[in-house]
Coordinates of C-alpha atoms in Angstrom, one line a residue:
Chain A
X1 CA 68.2 21.2 147.5
X2 CA 64.8 21.7 148.8
X3 CA 64.5 18.1 149.8
X4 CA 68.0 18.5 151.6
X5 CA 66.6 21.2 153.6
X6 CA 63.6 19.2 154.6
X7 CA 65.7 16.6 155.7
X8 CA 67.9 18.8 157.5
X9 CA 65.1 20.6 159.3
X10 CA 63.7 17.4 160.5
X11 CA 63.7 17.4 164.4
X12 CA 65.3 14.1 164.5
X13 CA 67.9 14.8 162.2
X14 CA 68.8 18.0 164.0
X15 CA 69.0 15.8 167.3
X16 CA 71.3 13.2 165.7
X17 CA 73.5 16.1 164.5
X18 CA 73.6 17.8 167.7
X19 CA 74.5 14.4 169.6
X20 CA 77.2 13.6 167.0
X21 CA 78.8 17.0 167.3
X22 CA 78.6 17.1 171.1
X23 CA 80.0 13.5 171.6
X24 CA 82.6 14.0 168.8
X25 CA 83.7 17.5 170.2
X26 CA 84.5 16.0 173.8
X27 CA 85.6 12.7 172.4
X28 CA 88.0 14.6 169.8
X29 CA 89.2 16.9 172.6
X30 CA 90.4 14.0 175.0
X31 CA 93.3 12.6 173.0
X32 CA 94.2 16.2 172.0
X33 CA 94.5 17.1 175.9
X34 CA 96.5 14.2 176.7
X35 CA 98.8 15.2 174.0
X36 CA 98.7 18.5 175.2
X37 CA 99.4 17.6 178.7
X38 CA 102.3 15.6 177.6
X39 CA 103.7 18.5 175.8
X40 CA 103.3 20.8 178.6
X41 CA 104.6 18.6 181.4
X42 CA 107.6 18.1 179.0
X43 CA 108.1 21.7 178.6
X44 CA 107.9 22.4 182.4
X45 CA 110.6 19.9 183.0
X46 CA 112.8 20.8 180.1
X47 CA 112.0 17.9 178.0
X48 CA 110.7 17.7 174.6
X49 CA 107.5 15.5 175.1
X50 CA 106.3 13.2 172.3
X51 CA 108.0 14.2 169.0
X52 CA 108.7 11.0 167.1
X53 CA 105.5 9.9 165.7
X54 CA 104.0 12.5 163.0
X55 CA 104.4 16.1 163.2
X56 CA 105.0 17.3 166.8
X57 CA 104.2 13.8 167.9
X58 CA 100.6 14.2 167.1
X59 CA 100.0 10.8 165.6
X60 CA 101.3 9.5 169.2
X61 CA 97.7 9.6 170.2
X62 CA 96.4 7.2 167.6
X63 CA 99.3 4.9 168.2
X64 CA 98.3 5.1 172.2
X65 CA 94.6 4.6 171.3
X66 CA 95.1 1.4 169.2
X67 CA 97.6 0.2 171.8
X68 CA 94.8 0.4 174.5
X69 CA 92.2 -1.2 172.3
X70 CA 94.6 -4.2 171.7
X71 CA 95.6 -4.7 175.4
X72 CA 94.5 -8.0 176.6
X73 CA 91.2 -7.7 178.6
X74 CA 90.9 -9.7 181.6
X75 CA 88.8 -10.0 185.1
X76 CA 91.3 -10.4 187.9
X77 CA 90.2 -12.8 190.5
X78 CA 87.4 -12.2 193.1
X79 CA 86.0 -9.2 191.5
X80 CA 82.6 -8.1 191.7
X81 CA 81.9 -8.7 187.9
X82 CA 79.0 -6.6 187.0
X83 CA 80.0 -3.4 188.9
X84 CA 83.7 -4.0 187.9
X85 CA 82.4 -3.6 184.2
X86 CA 80.0 -0.9 184.8
X87 CA 82.4 1.3 186.8
X88 CA 84.5 2.7 183.9
X89 CA 81.2 3.9 182.0
X90 CA 79.8 5.6 185.1
X91 CA 83.1 7.4 185.6
X92 CA 83.1 8.6 182.0
X93 CA 79.7 9.2 181.2
X94 CA 79.1 12.2 183.6
X95 CA 81.9 14.5 181.9
X96 CA 80.5 14.0 178.6
X97 CA 76.8 14.3 179.6
X98 CA 77.0 17.7 181.5
X99 CA 78.9 18.9 178.4
X100 CA 75.5 18.5 176.4
X101 CA 74.1 21.3 178.5
X102 CA 76.4 23.8 177.9
X103 CA 76.0 26.6 175.2
X104 CA 78.8 26.7 173.1
X105 CA 77.8 29.8 170.9
X106 CA 75.1 31.6 169.4
X107 CA 74.0 31.8 165.9
X108 CA 72.2 35.1 165.4
X109 CA 68.4 34.5 165.4
X110 CA 68.5 31.2 163.8
X111 CA 66.0 29.3 165.7
X112 CA 67.0 25.9 164.0
X113 CA 69.5 24.9 166.6
X114 CA 67.9 26.0 169.5
X115 CA 65.8 28.9 171.2
X116 CA 67.3 32.2 170.1
X117 CA 69.7 30.6 168.3
X118 CA 71.9 29.4 171.3
X119 CA 73.8 26.5 170.4
X120 CA 73.8 23.7 173.0
X121 CA 73.2 19.9 172.5
X122 CA 70.4 20.3 174.9
X123 CA 69.2 24.0 176.0
X124 CA 67.0 23.5 179.1
X125 CA 66.1 26.4 181.5
X126 CA 67.3 24.3 184.6
X127 CA 70.8 23.7 182.8
X128 CA 73.2 24.6 185.6
X129 CA 71.4 22.4 188.2
X130 CA 71.2 19.4 185.7
X131 CA 74.8 19.7 185.1
X132 CA 75.6 19.8 188.5
X133 CA 73.7 16.9 189.4
X134 CA 74.7 14.7 186.4
X135 CA 78.6 15.6 187.2
X136 CA 78.1 14.5 190.7
X137 CA 77.3 11.0 189.5
X138 CA 81.2 10.7 188.6
X139 CA 81.7 9.8 192.3
X140 CA 79.8 6.6 192.1
X141 CA 81.9 5.4 189.2
X142 CA 84.9 5.9 191.4
X143 CA 83.6 4.2 194.5
X144 CA 82.1 1.2 192.4
X145 CA 85.5 0.7 190.8
X146 CA 87.4 0.8 194.3
X147 CA 84.7 -1.6 196.0
X148 CA 84.3 -4.1 192.9
X149 CA 88.1 -4.5 192.4
X150 CA 88.5 -6.6 195.7
X151 CA 92.1 -4.6 196.1
X152 CA 93.0 -2.6 199.4
X153 CA 94.5 -0.2 197.5
X154 CA 91.6 0.3 195.3
X155 CA 89.1 0.2 198.1
X156 CA 91.1 3.0 199.9
X157 CA 91.4 5.1 196.6
X158 CA 88.0 4.8 196.0
X159 CA 86.6 5.6 199.6
X160 CA 89.1 8.6 199.7
X161 CA 87.9 9.8 196.5
X162 CA 84.1 9.6 197.4
X163 CA 85.0 11.6 200.5
X164 CA 86.7 14.0 198.5
X165 CA 84.2 14.6 196.0
X166 CA 81.3 15.0 198.5
X167 CA 83.4 17.5 200.3
X168 CA 84.1 19.7 197.5
X169 CA 80.7 19.3 196.1
X170 CA 79.3 21.2 199.0
X171 CA 81.8 24.0 198.3
X172 CA 80.7 23.8 194.7
X173 CA 77.2 23.9 195.6
X174 CA 77.5 27.1 197.8
X175 CA 79.6 28.9 195.1
X176 CA 76.7 28.3 192.8
X177 CA 74.1 29.5 195.3
X178 CA 75.9 32.6 195.5
X179 CA 76.1 32.9 191.8
X180 CA 72.5 32.2 191.5
X181 CA 71.7 34.9 193.7
X182 CA 73.4 37.5 191.5
X183 CA 71.9 36.2 188.1
X184 CA 68.4 34.9 189.2
X185 CA 68.5 32.1 186.8
X186 CA 69.8 28.8 186.2
X187 CA 69.6 29.0 182.4
X188 CA 73.1 28.9 181.2
X189 CA 72.3 30.7 178.1
X190 CA 70.7 33.6 180.2
X191 CA 73.6 33.6 182.4
X192 CA 76.0 34.2 179.7
X193 CA 73.7 36.9 178.1
X194 CA 73.7 38.9 181.4
X195 CA 77.7 38.9 181.1
X196 CA 77.7 40.7 177.9
X197 CA 77.2 44.2 179.1
X198 CA 80.1 46.5 180.1
X199 CA 80.6 47.7 183.7
X200 CA 81.3 51.6 183.9
X201 CA 81.5 51.5 180.0
X202 CA 84.9 49.4 179.6
X203 CA 85.2 46.3 181.9
X204 CA 83.3 43.3 180.5
X205 CA 80.8 42.3 183.2
X206 CA 81.9 38.7 183.5
X207 CA 81.1 37.2 186.8
X208 CA 84.7 36.7 187.5
X209 CA 84.7 40.3 188.0
X210 CA 81.3 40.7 189.9
X211 CA 82.0 37.7 192.3
X212 CA 85.6 37.0 192.7
X213 CA 85.5 35.2 195.8
X214 CA 82.7 33.0 194.2
X215 CA 85.0 32.2 191.4
X216 CA 87.9 31.2 193.5
X217 CA 85.9 28.8 195.5
X218 CA 84.2 27.4 192.4
X219 CA 87.7 27.0 190.8
X220 CA 89.1 25.2 193.8
X221 CA 86.2 23.0 193.9
X222 CA 86.6 22.4 190.1
X223 CA 90.1 21.1 190.7
X224 CA 89.1 18.7 193.5
X225 CA 85.9 17.5 191.6
X226 CA 88.0 16.5 188.5
X227 CA 90.6 14.9 190.6
X228 CA 93.4 17.0 189.3
X229 CA 96.5 18.0 191.0
X230 CA 96.9 19.3 193.7
X231 CA 93.7 17.3 194.7
X232 CA 94.8 14.0 192.9
X233 CA 94.8 12.0 196.1
X234 CA 92.8 9.1 194.9
X235 CA 95.5 8.1 192.8
X236 CA 98.6 9.1 194.8
X237 CA 101.1 6.7 193.4
X238 CA 103.4 6.7 196.3
X239 CA 100.7 5.6 198.6
X240 CA 98.0 3.8 196.9
X241 CA 99.9 2.7 193.7
X242 CA 96.9 3.4 191.0
X243 CA 94.3 4.2 193.5
X244 CA 90.7 2.9 192.4
X245 CA 92.1 1.8 189.1
X246 CA 94.9 -0.3 190.3
X247 CA 93.2 -3.5 188.7
X248 CA 92.1 -2.1 185.5
X249 CA 93.9 -2.6 182.3
X250 CA 93.4 -1.8 178.6
X251 CA 90.2 -0.3 177.4
X252 CA 88.7 -0.2 180.8
X253 CA 91.5 1.7 182.2
X254 CA 91.2 4.0 178.9
X255 CA 87.6 5.0 180.0
X256 CA 88.7 6.2 183.4
X257 CA 91.5 8.3 181.8
X258 CA 88.9 9.5 178.9
X259 CA 86.4 10.2 181.8
X260 CA 89.0 12.2 183.7
X261 CA 90.2 14.3 180.6
X262 CA 86.6 14.8 179.5
X263 CA 85.5 16.0 183.1
X264 CA 88.2 18.6 183.0
X265 CA 87.1 19.7 179.6
X266 CA 83.5 19.8 180.8
X267 CA 84.6 21.5 184.0
X268 CA 86.6 24.3 181.9
X269 CA 83.5 24.7 179.9
X270 CA 81.3 25.4 183.0
X271 CA 83.8 27.9 184.4
X272 CA 83.9 29.8 181.0
X273 CA 80.4 29.9 180.9
X274 CA 79.4 30.9 184.3
X275 CA 82.4 33.3 184.9
X276 CA 84.4 34.2 181.9
X277 CA 81.3 35.3 179.8
X278 CA 80.8 32.1 177.6
X279 CA 80.8 32.6 174.1
X280 CA 81.0 36.5 174.2
X281 CA 83.7 39.0 174.3
X282 CA 83.5 43.0 174.3
X283 CA 82.7 44.3 170.8
X284 CA 80.7 41.2 169.7
X285 CA 77.7 43.4 169.1
X286 CA 79.5 45.8 167.2
X287 CA 81.0 42.8 165.2
X288 CA 77.7 41.4 164.4
X289 CA 76.7 45.1 163.3
X290 CA 79.4 45.2 160.8
X291 CA 78.6 41.6 159.6
X292 CA 75.1 43.0 159.2
X293 CA 76.2 46.0 157.0
X294 CA 78.1 43.7 154.7
X295 CA 75.7 42.4 152.0
X296 CA 75.5 38.8 152.9
X297 CA 73.0 36.1 152.9
X298 CA 71.3 35.8 156.2
X299 CA 72.2 32.2 156.7
X300 CA 75.9 33.2 156.0
X301 CA 75.7 36.0 158.6
X302 CA 74.3 33.4 161.2
X303 CA 76.7 30.9 160.4
X304 CA 79.8 33.2 160.8
X305 CA 78.4 34.8 164.3
X306 CA 78.1 31.1 165.2
X307 CA 81.6 30.3 164.4
X308 CA 82.9 33.3 166.0
X309 CA 81.2 32.7 169.1
X310 CA 82.2 29.3 169.4
X311 CA 85.7 30.3 168.6
X312 CA 85.6 32.7 171.6
X313 CA 84.1 30.1 173.6
X314 CA 86.7 27.6 172.7
X315 CA 89.7 29.8 173.0
X316 CA 88.7 30.4 176.8
X317 CA 88.2 26.8 177.3
X318 CA 91.7 25.9 176.0
X319 CA 93.4 28.7 178.0
X320 CA 91.7 27.3 181.1
X321 CA 92.8 23.9 180.1
X322 CA 96.4 25.1 180.0
X323 CA 95.8 26.7 183.5
X324 CA 94.8 23.3 184.9
X325 CA 97.9 21.6 183.5
X326 CA 100.1 24.5 184.6
X327 CA 98.9 24.0 188.0
X328 CA 99.2 20.2 187.8
X329 CA 102.8 20.4 187.1
X330 CA 103.7 23.2 189.4
X331 CA 102.0 22.5 192.7
X332 CA 102.7 19.7 195.0
X333 CA 100.0 17.2 196.2
X334 CA 98.0 17.8 199.3
X335 CA 98.1 15.6 202.1
X336 CA 94.7 13.9 202.9
X337 CA 94.0 15.5 206.2
X338 CA 95.0 18.9 204.8
X339 CA 92.9 18.1 202.0
X340 CA 89.8 17.8 204.3
X341 CA 90.8 20.5 206.3
X342 CA 91.0 23.0 203.5
X343 CA 87.6 21.8 202.5
X344 CA 86.0 21.7 205.7
X345 CA 87.4 24.2 207.9
X346 CA 88.1 26.8 205.3
X347 CA 86.2 26.7 202.2
X348 CA 83.0 25.7 203.6
X349 CA 82.7 28.5 206.0
X350 CA 84.2 30.9 203.4
X351 CA 81.2 29.5 201.1
X352 CA 78.6 30.3 203.8
X353 CA 80.2 33.8 204.3
X354 CA 79.9 34.6 200.6
X355 CA 76.2 33.6 200.6
X356 CA 75.5 36.2 203.4
X357 CA 78.0 38.8 201.9
X358 CA 76.4 38.6 198.6
X359 CA 73.0 38.6 199.9
X360 CA 73.8 41.9 201.9
X361 CA 75.7 43.3 198.9
X362 CA 72.8 42.6 196.6
X363 CA 70.1 44.3 199.0
X364 CA 72.1 47.3 200.2
X365 CA 75.0 48.3 197.6
X366 CA 73.9 46.9 194.1
X367 CA 70.4 48.0 194.1
X368 CA 71.4 51.5 194.9
X369 CA 74.0 51.8 192.2
X370 CA 72.5 49.6 189.6
X371 CA 75.5 47.2 189.9
X372 CA 73.5 43.9 190.1
X373 CA 72.5 41.7 187.1
Chain B
X1 CA 60.3 18.4 176.4
X2 CA 62.4 17.4 173.6
X3 CA 65.3 18.8 175.0
X4 CA 65.1 16.4 177.9
X5 CA 64.8 13.6 175.5
X6 CA 68.2 14.6 173.8
X7 CA 69.9 14.4 177.1
X8 CA 68.4 10.8 177.5
X9 CA 69.5 9.8 174.1
X10 CA 72.9 11.6 174.5
X11 CA 73.3 9.1 177.7
X12 CA 72.2 6.1 175.8
X13 CA 74.6 6.8 173.0
X14 CA 77.4 7.7 175.2
X15 CA 76.9 4.4 177.0
X16 CA 76.9 2.5 173.7
X17 CA 79.7 4.3 172.4
X18 CA 81.8 3.2 175.8
X19 CA 80.4 -0.3 175.6
X20 CA 81.3 -0.7 172.0
X21 CA 84.9 0.3 172.7
X22 CA 85.1 -2.4 175.3
X23 CA 83.3 -5.2 173.4
X24 CA 85.7 -4.4 170.3
X25 CA 88.9 -4.7 172.6
X26 CA 87.3 -7.9 173.8
X27 CA 87.2 -9.3 170.4
X28 CA 90.3 -7.9 169.0
X29 CA 92.6 -8.2 171.9
X30 CA 94.9 -11.5 172.2
X31 CA 94.1 -13.8 175.1
X32 CA 96.9 -15.7 177.1
X33 CA 96.1 -18.5 179.7
X34 CA 96.6 -17.9 183.4
X35 CA 100.0 -19.4 184.3
X36 CA 100.2 -18.8 188.2
X37 CA 99.3 -15.6 189.8
X38 CA 98.1 -13.4 186.6
X39 CA 94.7 -13.0 188.1
X40 CA 95.8 -12.1 191.6
X41 CA 95.1 -8.6 193.0
X42 CA 98.0 -6.4 192.4
X43 CA 99.2 -5.3 195.8
X44 CA 102.8 -4.1 195.1
X45 CA 103.9 -7.7 193.8
X46 CA 103.3 -9.3 197.2
X47 CA 100.6 -12.0 197.6
X48 CA 97.5 -10.3 198.9
X49 CA 96.7 -10.8 202.7
X50 CA 93.1 -11.3 203.3
X51 CA 90.4 -9.8 201.4
X52 CA 89.8 -6.1 200.5
X53 CA 86.2 -6.2 202.2
X54 CA 88.0 -4.8 205.3
X55 CA 86.5 -2.3 207.9
X56 CA 87.6 1.3 207.3
X57 CA 87.7 4.4 209.3
X58 CA 84.5 5.4 210.8
X59 CA 85.2 9.2 209.8
X60 CA 84.3 8.5 206.3
X61 CA 80.7 7.9 207.5
X62 CA 80.6 10.8 209.7
X63 CA 81.7 13.0 206.6
X64 CA 78.8 11.5 204.6
X65 CA 76.3 12.3 207.2
X66 CA 77.5 16.0 207.3
X67 CA 77.5 16.0 203.5
X68 CA 73.9 15.0 203.5
X69 CA 73.0 18.0 205.7
X70 CA 74.8 20.4 203.4
X71 CA 73.6 18.7 200.2
X72 CA 69.9 18.9 201.3
X73 CA 70.5 22.6 202.3
X74 CA 71.5 23.4 198.9
X75 CA 68.6 21.8 197.3
X76 CA 66.3 23.9 199.7
X77 CA 68.5 27.0 198.8
X78 CA 67.9 26.7 195.0
X79 CA 64.3 27.4 194.8
X80 CA 64.5 29.7 197.5
X81 CA 67.0 31.9 195.6
X82 CA 65.3 31.4 192.3
X83 CA 62.2 33.9 193.7
X84 CA 64.3 35.8 196.3
X85 CA 65.1 38.9 194.3
X86 CA 61.7 39.3 193.1
X87 CA 60.1 38.5 196.5
X88 CA 63.0 40.9 198.4
X89 CA 63.0 43.7 196.3
X90 CA 59.6 44.4 194.3
X91 CA 57.0 45.2 197.0
X92 CA 55.3 46.9 193.8
X93 CA 54.8 43.9 192.3
X94 CA 52.2 42.7 194.8
X95 CA 54.5 40.7 197.4
X96 CA 52.9 40.8 200.8
X97 CA 56.4 40.2 202.3
X98 CA 58.7 42.9 203.2
X99 CA 62.1 42.6 201.9
X100 CA 63.8 42.7 205.2
X101 CA 61.8 39.8 206.5
X102 CA 62.6 37.8 203.4
X103 CA 66.4 38.4 203.9
X104 CA 66.1 37.5 207.8
X105 CA 64.5 34.2 206.7
X106 CA 67.6 33.4 204.5
X107 CA 70.0 34.5 207.1
X108 CA 68.2 32.5 209.9
X109 CA 68.3 29.4 207.6
X110 CA 72.0 29.8 206.9
X111 CA 72.7 30.7 210.5
X112 CA 71.3 27.2 211.6
X113 CA 73.6 25.4 209.2
X114 CA 76.4 27.5 210.1
X115 CA 75.8 26.4 213.7
X116 CA 75.6 22.9 212.7
X117 CA 79.0 23.0 210.9
X118 CA 80.2 24.7 213.9
X119 CA 78.9 21.7 216.4
X120 CA 80.6 19.2 214.1
X121 CA 83.8 21.1 214.0
X122 CA 83.7 21.4 217.9
X123 CA 83.1 17.6 218.3
X124 CA 86.1 16.9 216.2
X125 CA 84.1 15.0 213.5
X126 CA 86.1 16.8 210.9
X127 CA 89.5 16.1 212.4
X128 CA 91.7 13.2 211.0
X129 CA 94.6 12.2 213.4

C-alpha cells in the first residue's frame, strides 16, 4: 500500500493520469453526443432515432466508429498531400486541448491534483487567455482543409468558415474583455470561486446574472465558433455539398466530426465555467460542512466533494449541450450576408458598448453598493 | 511550469492519438484500384472545370484586415484590464494616477477603435452584395 502511494504521488504518474482522464473524457463524450444528437433530432421530428443496435441504440456508436475505421482511405487527385493529411488533426486538436485548461471540480484541500484541490488537467493562472488562443487555431484546420482539397466547394467552404470564425472571435474576445473587467483575473479556478457567493442572500452570483449581455454575446459567438446551426454555413449542404470536408472520407472525415463535437463539449464547459458557476451550486458550502461532521476519513471526504462538484459541473454542461442541439433543430440557417452583418454591424458595436457600459457600471454603481466581484 | 508542460504533452498525445487512428485505418481498410474517375474531385458528379485555385472575392481580405485591428486591440486590452481595477479604484495603494484619468484613457482607446469600425462601415467594407 505504501509503495502504491509513492507511485501515485509521483508527478509524472499524476500527469499521465490527468492526461488520460482529460482525453478519455472528451473522446468518450464525443460518441455519446453524436448519439444524443441523433436521439434529440429524432424526437424533434417525431421519429424514434437509433433503437435497433443495443439498448436505446447505444451500440450504434460503436458500429459507426468501426465502420469509419474500415472505410477505404485514399487521396483524391491533385490534393496538397501534407496539408490535406494534417488538416483533420488541426481541426480536432484545439477542442480537446482547450478542455485541458478547464477546472472540472474541486477536491477539498487536496493539493495532490492541483493548487487548492482544483481539478483540471492543467491549472494555470492565464487559463482563459490560453483557452481562447488554443481554440482559435481550429480556423486554420478548416481553412487548410478547404485549400488542400483542390475542390471549389471545399475552397469556398473553407474561406467562408475562416471569415466567420475570425468575425465571431472578435465578438467573443470583447465578451471576455467585459467579463475580465468584472473578475479582474484570467484564472478559471478563481473565476469559478468568485461566483460561489450569493447576491442579496438568495441569488447565486453567477456571471450570467451579473453580466447578462456579455453572456448573450458569448453564447452567440460560441455557436458561430463551433460551426453549429444557425451558423453552420461552412457546411451548408444545399450550396456547398459538404463544405470544407467534401473530399474527406473515412477516418479523416471522422476527425472533423470528432473535432466539431469535442469543440462543442469544450465550449459548453467554458460557458459553464465563465457564466454558470462552474462546479459550484448554492448549498455546496453547507453540504461540505455536513460531510465534515459525518466522521469519515479526510481522503474520502475530499473524494466525495470532488465527485459532487464534478457532477454539478457535468450536469450543467450536459444541459448546455442539449440547448445547443435544441437550437440546431429549431432555427433555420442564416444567409451568408446576414451572418456577416449580424457579426459586424450588430454584435461588435454591442460588444464595444458593453465594455464601456461595464466600465461605467463598475466605477459608478458597483463600487458604491458592493455589487461587483 | 509543470502545468505548461502538461499542455504540451497533452497536445502531443492528442496528435499521436488522432494519427494512430488514421494509420490504423490505412492498414486495416480494404483498398480498391482506381477504375475511371474515382480520384476526381467531387463537384456534384460533373467533371470539375478548371482548378480550385481560383481568385475569390476581395471582401474576404478586407475582413481579415479589419479583424487584425480588433484582435490586436483585444491583446492590448487584456493586460490593461488586468490592472485597471487596482489602478482605477485604489488611490490608497499608492497609485499616482487618478481613477478618472485611467477610465478616460480606456474610453479614448475604445473610441478610436469604434471610429475605425464606423469608418469601415461607411466605406462599405462590411457589406456583401
